[in-house]
mmCIF file with all atom_site columns, C-alpha atoms in Angstrom:
data_model
loop_
_atom_site.group_PDB
_atom_site.id
_atom_site.type_symbol
_atom_site.label_atom_id
_atom_site.label_alt_id
_atom_site.label_comp_id
_atom_site.label_asym_id
_atom_site.label_entity_id
_atom_site.label_seq_id
_atom_site.pdbx_PDB_ins_code
_atom_site.Cartn_x
_atom_site.Cartn_y
_atom_site.Cartn_z
_atom_site.occupancy
_atom_site.B_iso_or_equiv
_atom_site.pdbx_formal_charge
_atom_site.auth_seq_id
_atom_site.auth_comp_id
_atom_site.auth_asym_id
_atom_site.auth_atom_id
_atom_site.pdbx_PDB_model_num
ATOM 1   C CA . MET A 1 1   ? -1.053  -41.572 -9.700  1.00 60.00 ? 1   MET A CA 1
ATOM 2   C CA . ASP A 1 2   ? 0.371   -39.691 -12.648 1.00 65.00 ? 2   ASP A CA 1
ATOM 3   C CA . THR A 1 3   ? 1.964   -36.605 -11.132 1.00 68.00 ? 3   THR A CA 1
ATOM 4   C CA . LEU A 1 4   ? 3.101   -35.305 -14.501 1.00 71.00 ? 4   LEU A CA 1
ATOM 5   C CA . SER A 1 5   ? -0.480  -34.428 -15.369 1.00 73.00 ? 5   SER A CA 1
ATOM 6   C CA . TYR A 1 6   ? -0.530  -31.604 -12.826 1.00 76.00 ? 6   TYR A CA 1
ATOM 7   C CA . LYS A 1 7   ? 0.255   -28.212 -14.270 1.00 80.00 ? 7   LYS A CA 1
ATOM 8   C CA . THR A 1 8   ? 1.355   -25.174 -12.331 1.00 80.00 ? 8   THR A CA 1
ATOM 9   C CA . ILE A 1 9   ? -1.224  -22.474 -12.863 1.00 80.00 ? 9   ILE A CA 1
ATOM 10  C CA . SER A 1 10  ? 0.367   -19.097 -13.420 1.00 86.00 ? 10  SER A CA 1
ATOM 11  C CA . ALA A 1 11  ? -1.849  -16.011 -13.407 1.00 86.00 ? 11  ALA A CA 1
ATOM 12  C CA . ASN A 1 12  ? -1.542  -13.367 -16.086 1.00 88.00 ? 12  ASN A CA 1
ATOM 13  C CA . LYS A 1 13  ? -3.077  -9.950  -16.633 1.00 87.00 ? 13  LYS A CA 1
ATOM 14  C CA . GLU A 1 14  ? -6.277  -11.378 -18.124 1.00 88.00 ? 14  GLU A CA 1
ATOM 15  C CA . THR A 1 15  ? -6.896  -14.122 -15.539 1.00 88.00 ? 15  THR A CA 1
ATOM 16  C CA . ALA A 1 16  ? -6.031  -12.124 -12.404 1.00 87.00 ? 16  ALA A CA 1
ATOM 17  C CA . GLN A 1 17  ? -8.990  -11.734 -10.041 1.00 90.00 ? 17  GLN A CA 1
ATOM 18  C CA . LYS A 1 18  ? -8.652  -8.135  -8.866  1.00 92.00 ? 18  LYS A CA 1
ATOM 19  C CA . GLU A 1 19  ? -11.012 -6.722  -6.251  1.00 94.00 ? 19  GLU A CA 1
ATOM 20  C CA . TRP A 1 20  ? -11.547 -3.343  -4.601  1.00 96.00 ? 20  TRP A CA 1
ATOM 21  C CA . VAL A 1 21  ? -11.113 -3.203  -0.812  1.00 96.00 ? 21  VAL A CA 1
ATOM 22  C CA . VAL A 1 22  ? -11.526 -0.401  1.723   1.00 96.00 ? 22  VAL A CA 1
ATOM 23  C CA . ILE A 1 23  ? -9.342  -0.177  4.824   1.00 96.00 ? 23  ILE A CA 1
ATOM 24  C CA . ASP A 1 24  ? -10.067 2.105   7.762   1.00 95.00 ? 24  ASP A CA 1
ATOM 25  C CA . ALA A 1 25  ? -6.743  3.419   9.079   1.00 95.00 ? 25  ALA A CA 1
ATOM 26  C CA . THR A 1 26  ? -8.111  4.880   12.320  1.00 94.00 ? 26  THR A CA 1
ATOM 27  C CA . ASP A 1 27  ? -5.647  4.237   15.201  1.00 94.00 ? 27  ASP A CA 1
ATOM 28  C CA . GLN A 1 28  ? -3.490  1.917   13.083  1.00 95.00 ? 28  GLN A CA 1
ATOM 29  C CA . VAL A 1 29  ? 0.302   1.889   13.447  1.00 96.00 ? 29  VAL A CA 1
ATOM 30  C CA . VAL A 1 30  ? 1.797   3.143   10.173  1.00 95.00 ? 30  VAL A CA 1
ATOM 31  C CA . GLY A 1 31  ? 4.419   0.445   9.599   1.00 95.00 ? 31  GLY A CA 1
ATOM 32  C CA . ARG A 1 32  ? 2.130   -2.491  10.378  1.00 95.00 ? 32  ARG A CA 1
ATOM 33  C CA . LEU A 1 33  ? -0.622  -1.011  8.232   1.00 96.00 ? 33  LEU A CA 1
ATOM 34  C CA . GLY A 1 34  ? 1.854   -0.426  5.402   1.00 96.00 ? 34  GLY A CA 1
ATOM 35  C CA . SER A 1 35  ? 3.134   -4.008  5.380   1.00 96.00 ? 35  SER A CA 1
ATOM 36  C CA . LYS A 1 36  ? -0.376  -5.466  5.217   1.00 96.00 ? 36  LYS A CA 1
ATOM 37  C CA . VAL A 1 37  ? -1.401  -3.031  2.483   1.00 97.00 ? 37  VAL A CA 1
ATOM 38  C CA . ALA A 1 38  ? 1.723   -3.955  0.497   1.00 97.00 ? 38  ALA A CA 1
ATOM 39  C CA . LYS A 1 39  ? 0.770   -7.635  0.738   1.00 96.00 ? 39  LYS A CA 1
ATOM 40  C CA . LEU A 1 40  ? -2.753  -6.832  -0.473  1.00 96.00 ? 40  LEU A CA 1
ATOM 41  C CA . LEU A 1 41  ? -1.416  -4.768  -3.386  1.00 96.00 ? 41  LEU A CA 1
ATOM 42  C CA . ARG A 1 42  ? 0.991   -7.539  -4.325  1.00 95.00 ? 42  ARG A CA 1
ATOM 43  C CA . GLY A 1 43  ? -1.653  -10.281 -4.079  1.00 94.00 ? 43  GLY A CA 1
ATOM 44  C CA . LYS A 1 44  ? 0.201   -12.415 -1.541  1.00 94.00 ? 44  LYS A CA 1
ATOM 45  C CA . TYR A 1 45  ? -3.007  -13.279 0.325   1.00 93.00 ? 45  TYR A CA 1
ATOM 46  C CA . LYS A 1 46  ? -4.366  -15.034 -2.782  1.00 91.00 ? 46  LYS A CA 1
ATOM 47  C CA . ALA A 1 47  ? -3.867  -18.658 -3.760  1.00 89.00 ? 47  ALA A CA 1
ATOM 48  C CA . SER A 1 48  ? -3.180  -17.602 -7.362  1.00 88.00 ? 48  SER A CA 1
ATOM 49  C CA . PHE A 1 49  ? -0.219  -15.345 -6.428  1.00 91.00 ? 49  PHE A CA 1
ATOM 50  C CA . THR A 1 50  ? 2.280   -14.961 -9.249  1.00 92.00 ? 50  THR A CA 1
ATOM 51  C CA . PRO A 1 51  ? 5.426   -12.927 -8.498  1.00 93.00 ? 51  PRO A CA 1
ATOM 52  C CA . HIS A 1 52  ? 5.789   -11.209 -11.878 1.00 94.00 ? 52  HIS A CA 1
ATOM 53  C CA . VAL A 1 53  ? 2.112   -10.249 -12.410 1.00 93.00 ? 53  VAL A CA 1
ATOM 54  C CA . ASP A 1 54  ? -0.094  -7.541  -10.925 1.00 94.00 ? 54  ASP A CA 1
ATOM 55  C CA . CYS A 1 55  ? -2.630  -9.911  -9.345  1.00 92.00 ? 55  CYS A CA 1
ATOM 56  C CA . GLY A 1 56  ? -3.261  -7.891  -6.174  1.00 92.00 ? 56  GLY A CA 1
ATOM 57  C CA . ASP A 1 57  ? -6.265  -5.866  -5.135  1.00 94.00 ? 57  ASP A CA 1
ATOM 58  C CA . ASN A 1 58  ? -6.994  -2.160  -5.523  1.00 96.00 ? 58  ASN A CA 1
ATOM 59  C CA . VAL A 1 59  ? -6.765  -0.747  -1.997  1.00 96.00 ? 59  VAL A CA 1
ATOM 60  C CA . ILE A 1 60  ? -8.575  2.355   -0.706  1.00 97.00 ? 60  ILE A CA 1
ATOM 61  C CA . ILE A 1 61  ? -7.369  3.701   2.645   1.00 96.00 ? 61  ILE A CA 1
ATOM 62  C CA . ILE A 1 62  ? -9.752  6.036   4.451   1.00 96.00 ? 62  ILE A CA 1
ATOM 63  C CA . ASN A 1 63  ? -9.147  8.113   7.609   1.00 95.00 ? 63  ASN A CA 1
ATOM 64  C CA . ALA A 1 64  ? -5.436  8.305   6.818   1.00 94.00 ? 64  ALA A CA 1
ATOM 65  C CA . ASP A 1 65  ? -5.145  11.403  9.004   1.00 94.00 ? 65  ASP A CA 1
ATOM 66  C CA . LYS A 1 66  ? -5.832  9.262   12.102  1.00 94.00 ? 66  LYS A CA 1
ATOM 67  C CA . VAL A 1 67  ? -2.826  6.917   11.820  1.00 95.00 ? 67  VAL A CA 1
ATOM 68  C CA . LYS A 1 68  ? -0.262  6.775   14.600  1.00 95.00 ? 68  LYS A CA 1
ATOM 69  C CA . PHE A 1 69  ? 3.371   5.952   15.239  1.00 95.00 ? 69  PHE A CA 1
ATOM 70  C CA . THR A 1 70  ? 4.711   4.143   18.284  1.00 95.00 ? 70  THR A CA 1
ATOM 71  C CA . GLY A 1 71  ? 7.105   5.929   20.603  1.00 95.00 ? 71  GLY A CA 1
ATOM 72  C CA . ASN A 1 72  ? 8.230   9.389   19.560  1.00 96.00 ? 72  ASN A CA 1
ATOM 73  C CA . LYS A 1 73  ? 8.601   8.560   15.867  1.00 96.00 ? 73  LYS A CA 1
ATOM 74  C CA . TRP A 1 74  ? 6.381   11.485  14.811  1.00 95.00 ? 74  TRP A CA 1
ATOM 75  C CA . ASN A 1 75  ? 9.319   13.801  15.556  1.00 95.00 ? 75  ASN A CA 1
ATOM 76  C CA . ASP A 1 76  ? 12.371  11.526  15.729  1.00 96.00 ? 76  ASP A CA 1
ATOM 77  C CA . LYS A 1 77  ? 11.974  9.483   12.538  1.00 96.00 ? 77  LYS A CA 1
ATOM 78  C CA . VAL A 1 78  ? 13.592  11.103  9.504   1.00 97.00 ? 78  VAL A CA 1
ATOM 79  C CA . TYR A 1 79  ? 12.824  10.479  5.833   1.00 95.00 ? 79  TYR A CA 1
ATOM 80  C CA . LEU A 1 80  ? 15.691  11.382  3.500   1.00 96.00 ? 80  LEU A CA 1
ATOM 81  C CA . SER A 1 81  ? 15.494  12.450  -0.132  1.00 95.00 ? 81  SER A CA 1
ATOM 82  C CA . TYR A 1 82  ? 18.054  13.729  -2.559  1.00 97.00 ? 82  TYR A CA 1
ATOM 83  C CA . THR A 1 83  ? 17.562  16.409  -5.211  1.00 97.00 ? 83  THR A CA 1
ATOM 84  C CA . GLY A 1 84  ? 20.412  15.219  -7.418  1.00 97.00 ? 84  GLY A CA 1
ATOM 85  C CA . TYR A 1 85  ? 22.530  18.320  -6.808  1.00 98.00 ? 85  TYR A CA 1
ATOM 86  C CA . PRO A 1 86  ? 25.569  18.616  -4.526  1.00 98.00 ? 86  PRO A CA 1
ATOM 87  C CA . GLY A 1 87  ? 24.394  19.351  -1.006  1.00 97.00 ? 87  GLY A CA 1
ATOM 88  C CA . GLY A 1 88  ? 20.856  18.475  -2.014  1.00 97.00 ? 88  GLY A CA 1
ATOM 89  C CA . GLN A 1 89  ? 20.058  15.946  0.674   1.00 98.00 ? 89  GLN A CA 1
ATOM 90  C CA . ARG A 1 90  ? 16.759  16.852  2.315   1.00 97.00 ? 90  ARG A CA 1
ATOM 91  C CA . GLU A 1 91  ? 15.197  15.425  5.444   1.00 97.00 ? 91  GLU A CA 1
ATOM 92  C CA . ILE A 1 92  ? 11.654  15.583  6.774   1.00 96.00 ? 92  ILE A CA 1
ATOM 93  C CA . THR A 1 93  ? 9.882   14.127  9.788   1.00 96.00 ? 93  THR A CA 1
ATOM 94  C CA . PRO A 1 94  ? 6.446   12.443  9.582   1.00 96.00 ? 94  PRO A CA 1
ATOM 95  C CA . ALA A 1 95  ? 4.922   15.321  11.604  1.00 95.00 ? 95  ALA A CA 1
ATOM 96  C CA . ALA A 1 96  ? 6.206   17.887  9.084   1.00 96.00 ? 96  ALA A CA 1
ATOM 97  C CA . LEU A 1 97  ? 5.083   15.710  6.175   1.00 95.00 ? 97  LEU A CA 1
ATOM 98  C CA . MET A 1 98  ? 1.536   15.455  7.561   1.00 93.00 ? 98  MET A CA 1
ATOM 99  C CA . LYS A 1 99  ? 1.268   19.268  7.737   1.00 95.00 ? 99  LYS A CA 1
ATOM 100 C CA . LYS A 1 100 ? 1.809   19.575  3.974   1.00 94.00 ? 100 LYS A CA 1
ATOM 101 C CA . PRO A 1 101 ? -1.120  19.498  1.535   1.00 94.00 ? 101 PRO A CA 1
ATOM 102 C CA . ASN A 1 102 ? -2.069  15.837  0.902   1.00 93.00 ? 102 ASN A CA 1
ATOM 103 C CA . GLY A 1 103 ? 0.471   14.902  3.568   1.00 94.00 ? 103 GLY A CA 1
ATOM 104 C CA . GLU A 1 104 ? -1.479  11.815  4.646   1.00 93.00 ? 104 GLU A CA 1
ATOM 105 C CA . GLU A 1 105 ? -1.349  10.440  1.111   1.00 94.00 ? 105 GLU A CA 1
ATOM 106 C CA . LYS A 1 106 ? 2.348   11.265  0.740   1.00 95.00 ? 106 LYS A CA 1
ATOM 107 C CA . LEU A 1 107 ? 3.211   9.593   4.060   1.00 96.00 ? 107 LEU A CA 1
ATOM 108 C CA . LEU A 1 108 ? 1.329   6.348   3.457   1.00 96.00 ? 108 LEU A CA 1
ATOM 109 C CA . LYS A 1 109 ? 2.421   6.058   -0.163  1.00 96.00 ? 109 LYS A CA 1
ATOM 110 C CA . ARG A 1 110 ? 6.027   6.545   0.902   1.00 96.00 ? 110 ARG A CA 1
ATOM 111 C CA . VAL A 1 111 ? 5.709   3.837   3.554   1.00 96.00 ? 111 VAL A CA 1
ATOM 112 C CA . VAL A 1 112 ? 4.045   1.335   1.212   1.00 97.00 ? 112 VAL A CA 1
ATOM 113 C CA . LYS A 1 113 ? 6.440   2.109   -1.655  1.00 96.00 ? 113 LYS A CA 1
ATOM 114 C CA . GLY A 1 114 ? 9.359   0.990   0.484   1.00 96.00 ? 114 GLY A CA 1
ATOM 115 C CA . MET A 1 115 ? 7.694   -2.398  0.972   1.00 96.00 ? 115 MET A CA 1
ATOM 116 C CA . LEU A 1 116 ? 7.018   -3.086  -2.723  1.00 96.00 ? 116 LEU A CA 1
ATOM 117 C CA . PRO A 1 117 ? 9.492   -4.334  -5.357  1.00 96.00 ? 117 PRO A CA 1
ATOM 118 C CA . LYS A 1 118 ? 11.875  -1.700  -6.670  1.00 96.00 ? 118 LYS A CA 1
ATOM 119 C CA . ASN A 1 119 ? 11.059  -2.122  -10.360 1.00 96.00 ? 119 ASN A CA 1
ATOM 120 C CA . ARG A 1 120 ? 8.341   -1.329  -12.924 1.00 96.00 ? 120 ARG A CA 1
ATOM 121 C CA . LEU A 1 121 ? 5.949   -3.780  -11.297 1.00 95.00 ? 121 LEU A CA 1
ATOM 122 C CA . GLY A 1 122 ? 6.318   -2.029  -7.933  1.00 96.00 ? 122 GLY A CA 1
ATOM 123 C CA . ALA A 1 123 ? 5.565   1.331   -9.529  1.00 96.00 ? 123 ALA A CA 1
ATOM 124 C CA . LYS A 1 124 ? 2.459   -0.118  -11.184 1.00 96.00 ? 124 LYS A CA 1
ATOM 125 C CA . LEU A 1 125 ? 1.308   -1.702  -7.923  1.00 96.00 ? 125 LEU A CA 1
ATOM 126 C CA . LEU A 1 126 ? 1.629   1.639   -6.110  1.00 96.00 ? 126 LEU A CA 1
ATOM 127 C CA . GLY A 1 127 ? -0.817  3.067   -8.642  1.00 96.00 ? 127 GLY A CA 1
ATOM 128 C CA . ASN A 1 128 ? -3.452  0.687   -7.230  1.00 96.00 ? 128 ASN A CA 1
ATOM 129 C CA . LEU A 1 129 ? -3.340  2.466   -3.844  1.00 96.00 ? 129 LEU A CA 1
ATOM 130 C CA . TYR A 1 130 ? -5.767  5.302   -3.097  1.00 96.00 ? 130 TYR A CA 1
ATOM 131 C CA . VAL A 1 131 ? -5.413  7.272   0.152   1.00 96.00 ? 131 VAL A CA 1
ATOM 132 C CA . TYR A 1 132 ? -8.003  9.686   1.586   1.00 95.00 ? 132 TYR A CA 1
ATOM 133 C CA . ALA A 1 133 ? -7.777  11.773  4.756   1.00 94.00 ? 133 ALA A CA 1
ATOM 134 C CA . GLY A 1 134 ? -11.473 11.621  5.625   1.00 91.00 ? 134 GLY A CA 1
ATOM 135 C CA . SER A 1 135 ? -14.022 8.840   5.650   1.00 91.00 ? 135 SER A CA 1
ATOM 136 C CA . GLU A 1 136 ? -15.309 9.643   2.139   1.00 93.00 ? 136 GLU A CA 1
ATOM 137 C CA . HIS A 1 137 ? -13.872 8.305   -1.098  1.00 93.00 ? 137 HIS A CA 1
ATOM 138 C CA . LYS A 1 138 ? -14.888 8.570   -4.748  1.00 94.00 ? 138 LYS A CA 1
ATOM 139 C CA . HIS A 1 139 ? -14.792 4.863   -5.658  1.00 93.00 ? 139 HIS A CA 1
ATOM 140 C CA . GLU A 1 140 ? -18.365 3.865   -4.785  1.00 92.00 ? 140 GLU A CA 1
ATOM 141 C CA . ALA A 1 141 ? -18.979 2.829   -8.406  1.00 94.00 ? 141 ALA A CA 1
ATOM 142 C CA . GLN A 1 142 ? -16.478 -0.032  -7.987  1.00 92.00 ? 142 GLN A CA 1
ATOM 143 C CA . SER A 1 143 ? -18.536 -1.333  -4.995  1.00 92.00 ? 143 SER A CA 1
ATOM 144 C CA . PRO A 1 144 ? -15.507 -2.016  -2.771  1.00 94.00 ? 144 PRO A CA 1
ATOM 145 C CA . LYS A 1 145 ? -15.775 -4.350  0.191   1.00 94.00 ? 145 LYS A CA 1
ATOM 146 C CA . THR A 1 146 ? -14.641 -3.260  3.627   1.00 94.00 ? 146 THR A CA 1
ATOM 147 C CA . ILE A 1 147 ? -12.089 -5.491  5.319   1.00 94.00 ? 147 ILE A CA 1
ATOM 148 C CA . ASP A 1 148 ? -10.676 -5.473  8.836   1.00 93.00 ? 148 ASP A CA 1
ATOM 149 C CA . ILE A 1 149 ? -6.921  -4.998  8.524   1.00 92.00 ? 149 ILE A CA 1
ATOM 150 C CA . ASN A 1 150 ? -6.361  -6.506  11.977  1.00 92.00 ? 150 ASN A CA 1
ATOM 151 C CA . SER A 1 151 ? -7.702  -9.882  10.817  1.00 91.00 ? 151 SER A CA 1
ATOM 152 C CA . LEU A 1 152 ? -4.887  -10.256 8.241   1.00 88.00 ? 152 LEU A CA 1
ATOM 153 C CA . LYS A 1 153 ? -1.553  -11.784 9.166   1.00 85.00 ? 153 LYS A CA 1
#
């Protein structure tokens, strides 16, 4: 058998098979949900995964206001940010973040962003994530399919 005839297929922007998926976040643990969503955004569940190409799916998360943390992480976990000025380190808990306007979106995007590559590709992949607090979303025209996040590894 001539093994030199096999070519490694590498996906590019034109040949990537991108889909729209809906995930219901009701009673899901934030970190476990975030890691599976990051894998979907990256395209790691696909056979045609290519590390340097956006070949992942567009993910819509609904019911983001019903997520949960294990233990007492709602009040004990601290997210740090820095303003760039001396003494400008800020900290916020997930409970305080959820009380802000669009807090559900900010919380889940922050969690998923930490699990994506820290480069231009990671920033582009984060743009493929759409988070909604209720059960309604505005992407019906894309005819997304609903998947069970618990069935993914």
